[in-house]
Short mmCIF file of C-alpha atoms in Angstrom, two decimals:
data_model
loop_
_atom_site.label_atom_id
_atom_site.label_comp_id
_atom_site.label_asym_id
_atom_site.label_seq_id
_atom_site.Cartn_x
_atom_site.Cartn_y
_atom_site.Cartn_z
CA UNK U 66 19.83 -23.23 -12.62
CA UNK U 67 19.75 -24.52 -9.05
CA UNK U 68 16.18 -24.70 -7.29
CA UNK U 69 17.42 -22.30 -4.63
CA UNK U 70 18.47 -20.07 -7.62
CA UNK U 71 14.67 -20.06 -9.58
CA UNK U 72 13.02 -19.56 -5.97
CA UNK U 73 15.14 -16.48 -5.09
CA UNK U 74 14.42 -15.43 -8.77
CA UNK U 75 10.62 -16.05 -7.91
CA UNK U 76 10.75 -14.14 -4.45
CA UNK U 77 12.78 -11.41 -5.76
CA UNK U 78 10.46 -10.70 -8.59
CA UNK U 79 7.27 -10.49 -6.61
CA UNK U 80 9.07 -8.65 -3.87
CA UNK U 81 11.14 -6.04 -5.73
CA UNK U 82 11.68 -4.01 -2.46
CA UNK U 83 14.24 -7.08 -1.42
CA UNK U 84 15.93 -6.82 -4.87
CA UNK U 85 17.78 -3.76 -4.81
CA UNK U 86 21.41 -3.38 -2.90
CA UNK U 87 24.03 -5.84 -1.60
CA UNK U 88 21.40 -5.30 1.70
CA UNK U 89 18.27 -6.30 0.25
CA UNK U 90 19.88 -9.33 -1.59
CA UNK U 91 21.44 -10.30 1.58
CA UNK U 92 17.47 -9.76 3.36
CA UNK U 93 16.20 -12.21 1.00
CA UNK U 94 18.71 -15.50 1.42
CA UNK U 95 18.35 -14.55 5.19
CA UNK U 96 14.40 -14.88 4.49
CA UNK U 97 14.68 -17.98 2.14
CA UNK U 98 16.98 -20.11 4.77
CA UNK U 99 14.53 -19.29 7.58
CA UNK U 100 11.04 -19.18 5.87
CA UNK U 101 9.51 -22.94 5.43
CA UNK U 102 6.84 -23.29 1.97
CA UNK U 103 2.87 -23.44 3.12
CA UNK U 104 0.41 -24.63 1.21
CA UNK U 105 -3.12 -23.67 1.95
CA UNK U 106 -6.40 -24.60 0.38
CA UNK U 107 -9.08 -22.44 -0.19
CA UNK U 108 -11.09 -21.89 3.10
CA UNK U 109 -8.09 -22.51 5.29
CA UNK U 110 -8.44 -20.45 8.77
CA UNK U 111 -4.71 -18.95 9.28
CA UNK U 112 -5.51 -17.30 11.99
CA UNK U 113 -8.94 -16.64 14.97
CA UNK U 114 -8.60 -13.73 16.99
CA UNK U 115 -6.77 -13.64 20.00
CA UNK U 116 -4.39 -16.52 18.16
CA UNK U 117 -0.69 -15.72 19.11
CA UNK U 118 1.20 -15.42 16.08
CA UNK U 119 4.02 -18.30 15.24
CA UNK U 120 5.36 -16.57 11.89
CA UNK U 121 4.43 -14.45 9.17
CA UNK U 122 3.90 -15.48 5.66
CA UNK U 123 4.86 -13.72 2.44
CA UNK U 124 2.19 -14.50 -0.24
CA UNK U 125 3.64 -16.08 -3.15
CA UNK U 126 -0.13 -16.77 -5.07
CA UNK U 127 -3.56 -17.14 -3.92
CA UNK U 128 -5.26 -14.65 -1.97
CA UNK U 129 -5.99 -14.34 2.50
CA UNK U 130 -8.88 -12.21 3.48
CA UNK U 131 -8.76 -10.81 7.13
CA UNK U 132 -11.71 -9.54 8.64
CA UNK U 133 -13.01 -8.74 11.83
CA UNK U 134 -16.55 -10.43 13.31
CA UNK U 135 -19.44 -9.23 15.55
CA UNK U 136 -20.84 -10.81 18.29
CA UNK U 137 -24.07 -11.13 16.21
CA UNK U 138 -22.25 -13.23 13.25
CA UNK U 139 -21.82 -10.11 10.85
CA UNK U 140 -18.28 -10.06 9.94
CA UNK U 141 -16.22 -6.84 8.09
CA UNK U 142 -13.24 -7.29 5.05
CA UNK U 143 -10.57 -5.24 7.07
CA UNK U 144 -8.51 -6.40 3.61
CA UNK U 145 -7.28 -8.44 1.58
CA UNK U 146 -3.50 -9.96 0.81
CA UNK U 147 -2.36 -10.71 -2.42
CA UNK U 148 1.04 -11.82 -4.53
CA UNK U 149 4.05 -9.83 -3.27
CA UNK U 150 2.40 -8.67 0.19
CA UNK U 151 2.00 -9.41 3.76
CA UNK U 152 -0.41 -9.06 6.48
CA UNK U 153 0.55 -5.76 8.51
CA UNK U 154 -1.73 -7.33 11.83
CA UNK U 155 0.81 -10.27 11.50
CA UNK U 156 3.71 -8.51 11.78
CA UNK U 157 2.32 -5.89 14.37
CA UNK U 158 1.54 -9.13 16.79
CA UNK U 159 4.75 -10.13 16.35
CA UNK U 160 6.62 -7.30 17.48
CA UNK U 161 3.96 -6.32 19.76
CA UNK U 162 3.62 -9.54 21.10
CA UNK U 163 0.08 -9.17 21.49
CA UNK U 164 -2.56 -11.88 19.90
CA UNK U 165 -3.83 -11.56 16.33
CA UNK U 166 -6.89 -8.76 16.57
CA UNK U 167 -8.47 -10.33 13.73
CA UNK U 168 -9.53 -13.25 11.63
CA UNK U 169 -7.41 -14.62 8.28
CA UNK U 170 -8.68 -17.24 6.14
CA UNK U 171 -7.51 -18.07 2.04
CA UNK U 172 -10.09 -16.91 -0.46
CA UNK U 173 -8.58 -19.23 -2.95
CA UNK U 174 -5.08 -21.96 -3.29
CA UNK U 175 -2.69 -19.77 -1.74
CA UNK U 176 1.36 -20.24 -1.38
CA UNK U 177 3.05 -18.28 0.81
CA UNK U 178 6.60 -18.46 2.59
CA UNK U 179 6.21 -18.55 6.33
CA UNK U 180 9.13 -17.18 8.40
CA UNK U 181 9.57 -17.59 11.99
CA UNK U 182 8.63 -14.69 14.24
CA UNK U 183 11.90 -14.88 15.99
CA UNK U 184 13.87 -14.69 12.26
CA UNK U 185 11.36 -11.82 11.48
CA UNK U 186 12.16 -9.91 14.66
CA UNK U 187 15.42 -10.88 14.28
CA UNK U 188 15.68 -9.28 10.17
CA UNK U 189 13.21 -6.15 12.40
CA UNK U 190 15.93 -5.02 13.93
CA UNK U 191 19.07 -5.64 11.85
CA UNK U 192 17.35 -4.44 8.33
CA UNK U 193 16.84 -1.26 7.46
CA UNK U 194 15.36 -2.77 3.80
CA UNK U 195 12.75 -4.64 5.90
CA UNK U 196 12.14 -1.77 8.09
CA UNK U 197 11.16 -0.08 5.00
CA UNK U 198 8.97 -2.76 3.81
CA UNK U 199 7.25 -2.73 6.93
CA UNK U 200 6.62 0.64 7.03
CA UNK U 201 5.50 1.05 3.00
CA UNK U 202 3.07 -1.43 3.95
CA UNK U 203 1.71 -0.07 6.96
CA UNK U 204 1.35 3.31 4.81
CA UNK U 205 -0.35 1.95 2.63
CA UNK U 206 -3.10 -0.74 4.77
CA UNK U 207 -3.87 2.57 6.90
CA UNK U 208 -5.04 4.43 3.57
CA UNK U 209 -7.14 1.43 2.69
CA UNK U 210 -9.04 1.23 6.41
CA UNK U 211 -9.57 4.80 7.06
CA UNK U 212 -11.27 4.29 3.16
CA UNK U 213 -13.23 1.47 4.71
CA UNK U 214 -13.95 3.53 7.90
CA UNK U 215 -15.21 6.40 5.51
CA UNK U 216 -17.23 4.27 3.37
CA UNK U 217 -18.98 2.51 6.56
CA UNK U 218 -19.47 5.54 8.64
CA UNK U 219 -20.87 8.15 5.62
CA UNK U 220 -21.32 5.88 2.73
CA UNK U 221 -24.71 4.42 1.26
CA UNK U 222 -25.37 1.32 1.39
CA UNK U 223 -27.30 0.47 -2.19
CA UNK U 224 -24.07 2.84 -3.34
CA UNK U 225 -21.55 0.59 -1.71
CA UNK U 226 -23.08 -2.81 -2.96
CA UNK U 227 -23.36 -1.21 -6.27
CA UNK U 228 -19.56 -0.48 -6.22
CA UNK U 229 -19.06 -3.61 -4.74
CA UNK U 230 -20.03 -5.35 -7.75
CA UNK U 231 -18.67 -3.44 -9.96
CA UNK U 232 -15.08 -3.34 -8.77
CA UNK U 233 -15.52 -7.02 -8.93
CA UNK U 234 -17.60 -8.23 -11.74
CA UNK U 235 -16.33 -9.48 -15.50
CA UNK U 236 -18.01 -8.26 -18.25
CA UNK U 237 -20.59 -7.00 -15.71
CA UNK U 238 -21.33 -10.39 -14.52
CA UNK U 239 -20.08 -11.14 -10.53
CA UNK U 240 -20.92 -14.95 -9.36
CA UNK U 241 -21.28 -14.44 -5.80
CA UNK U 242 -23.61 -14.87 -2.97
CA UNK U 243 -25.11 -11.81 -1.04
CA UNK U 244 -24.16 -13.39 2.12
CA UNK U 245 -20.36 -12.96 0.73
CA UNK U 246 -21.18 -9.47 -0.29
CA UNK U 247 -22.53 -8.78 3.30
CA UNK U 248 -19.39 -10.33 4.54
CA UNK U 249 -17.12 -8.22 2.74
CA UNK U 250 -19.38 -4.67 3.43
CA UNK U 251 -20.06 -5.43 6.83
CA UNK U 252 -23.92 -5.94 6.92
CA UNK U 253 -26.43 -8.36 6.83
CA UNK U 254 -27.79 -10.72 3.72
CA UNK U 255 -30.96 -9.87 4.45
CA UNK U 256 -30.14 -6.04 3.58
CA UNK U 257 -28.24 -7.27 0.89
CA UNK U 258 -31.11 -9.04 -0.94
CA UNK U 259 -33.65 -6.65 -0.17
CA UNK U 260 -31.28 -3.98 -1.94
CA UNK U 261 -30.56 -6.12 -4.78
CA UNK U 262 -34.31 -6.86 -5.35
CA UNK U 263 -34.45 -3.10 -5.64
CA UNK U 264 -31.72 -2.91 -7.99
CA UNK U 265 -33.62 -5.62 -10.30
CA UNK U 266 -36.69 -3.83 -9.99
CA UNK U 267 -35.33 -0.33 -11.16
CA UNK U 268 -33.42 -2.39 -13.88
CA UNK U 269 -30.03 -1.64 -12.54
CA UNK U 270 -29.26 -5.17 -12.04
CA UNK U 271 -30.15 -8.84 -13.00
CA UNK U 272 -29.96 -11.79 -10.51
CA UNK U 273 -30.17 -15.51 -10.56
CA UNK U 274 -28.79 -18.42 -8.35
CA UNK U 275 -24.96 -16.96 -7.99
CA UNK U 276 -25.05 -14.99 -10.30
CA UNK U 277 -25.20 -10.81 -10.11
CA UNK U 278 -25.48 -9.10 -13.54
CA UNK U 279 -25.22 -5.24 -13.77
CA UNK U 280 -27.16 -3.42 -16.63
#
C-alpha cells in the first residue's frame, strides 16, 4: 500500500465525517495535497493572542490546550483538542480574519496536519462536508464553554477542584501540580493549596510532591 494510501487511511479513520460520499472522499485528498505534517513537542506555543492565523491544524495525536490569560498571570482552560478535532478559534480567525483571541500550546507530543488558511477558506466555501464539520464542531465547543461559564460563575470552588481531580485521576491518584490545576480552573495556586490542605485535613484527599490522591 502506497504511503499516500495508509495516510488517507489514517486521516479518514480519525476523521470519519470526511469518509462518507464521493464529496467527503474528494474533501480529504483536497486536504492531504494542501495540508503540510507538524510536529510539535510538548510545551510548544502554537499560537499568543492577537497572533494572525497562517493555517489550521487537524490533530492527528497529542493533545493542544487553549486558554485565555489575565492581566494578573491567572490563566483559564477555554478547552482542550484532541485526536480527530480542530480548534474552532482557528478556524473562526481565519474566516473572520481577525487575530487569534486566545492562547494554544501542546500538553503533550502532538501531530497534526496543518492546512493553509487560503486552502481552508478555499474547501469553506466549496464543501458542504466541511461546512458541516465546522459547524458540528462549533455545536459542540459552545456546549463545553457555556459549561465552563456555568461552572465559573455558580460553581464551588473546593467542588470544582474536587471534580477536577477526579475526572482526571487513575486509580484515584492525579500527578499534577496545583499551579496546573489553577491553570486549568481559572484561579490562583494559592487557593488551590489552601483547599487541598482542607481536603487532607477532612481526609478527602492525600498529597505529596506531585502527587494528588483521593480517598
Amino acid at each position: 500500500m502506497r504511503t499516500g494510501s495508509v495516510q488517507k487511511d489514517r486521516f479518514l479513520a480519525l476523521f470519519p465525517a470526511f469518509g462518507e460520499g464521493p464529496e467527503r472522499f474528494f474533501l480529504a485528498d483536497r486536504l492531504l495535497e494542501t495540508a503540510r505534517p507538524g510536529n510539535l513537542p510538548a510545551g510548544a506555543l502554537i499560537y499568543s493572542e492577537g497572533d494572525p492565523c497562517s493555517s489550521i491544524a487537524f490533530v492527528l495525536s497529542g493533545a493542544i490546550r487553549v486558554y485565555k490569560a489575565g492581566e494578573n498571570g491567572r490563566e483559564i482552560t477555554l478547552y482542550e483538542i484532541g485526536p480527530g478535532e480542530t480548534c474552532i478559534l482557528n478556524a473562526s480567525c481565519i474566516l473572520s480574519g481577525l487575530s487569534y483571541p486566545a492562547n494554544a500550546v501542546t500538553i503533550e507530543e502532538t501531530e497534526a496536519l496543518l492546512v493553509p488558511a487560503s486552502s481552508f477558506r478555499s474547501l469553506m466555501r466549496e464543501s458542504e462536508a466541511m461546512r458541516d464539520f465546522v459547524f458540528s464542531l462549533v455545536s459542540s465547543r459552545l456546549s463545553s464553554v457555556m459549561a465552563l461559564v456555568e461552572e465559573v460563575a455558580f460553581g464551588k470552588m473546593d467542588e470544582r477542584i474536587y471534580e477536577y481531580i477526579k475526572e482526571r485521576a487513575a486509580d484515584g491518584v492525579l500527578n499534577t501540580t496545583h499551579q496546573k490545576i489553577a491553570d486549568g480552573l481559572g484561579t490562583s495556586r494559592e487557593v488551590v493549596s489552601r483547599i487541598l490542605k482542607d481536603f487532607e485535613r477532612k481526609g478527602r484527599a492525600s498529597l505529596s510532591r506531585s502527587s494528588i490522591r483521593l480517598l
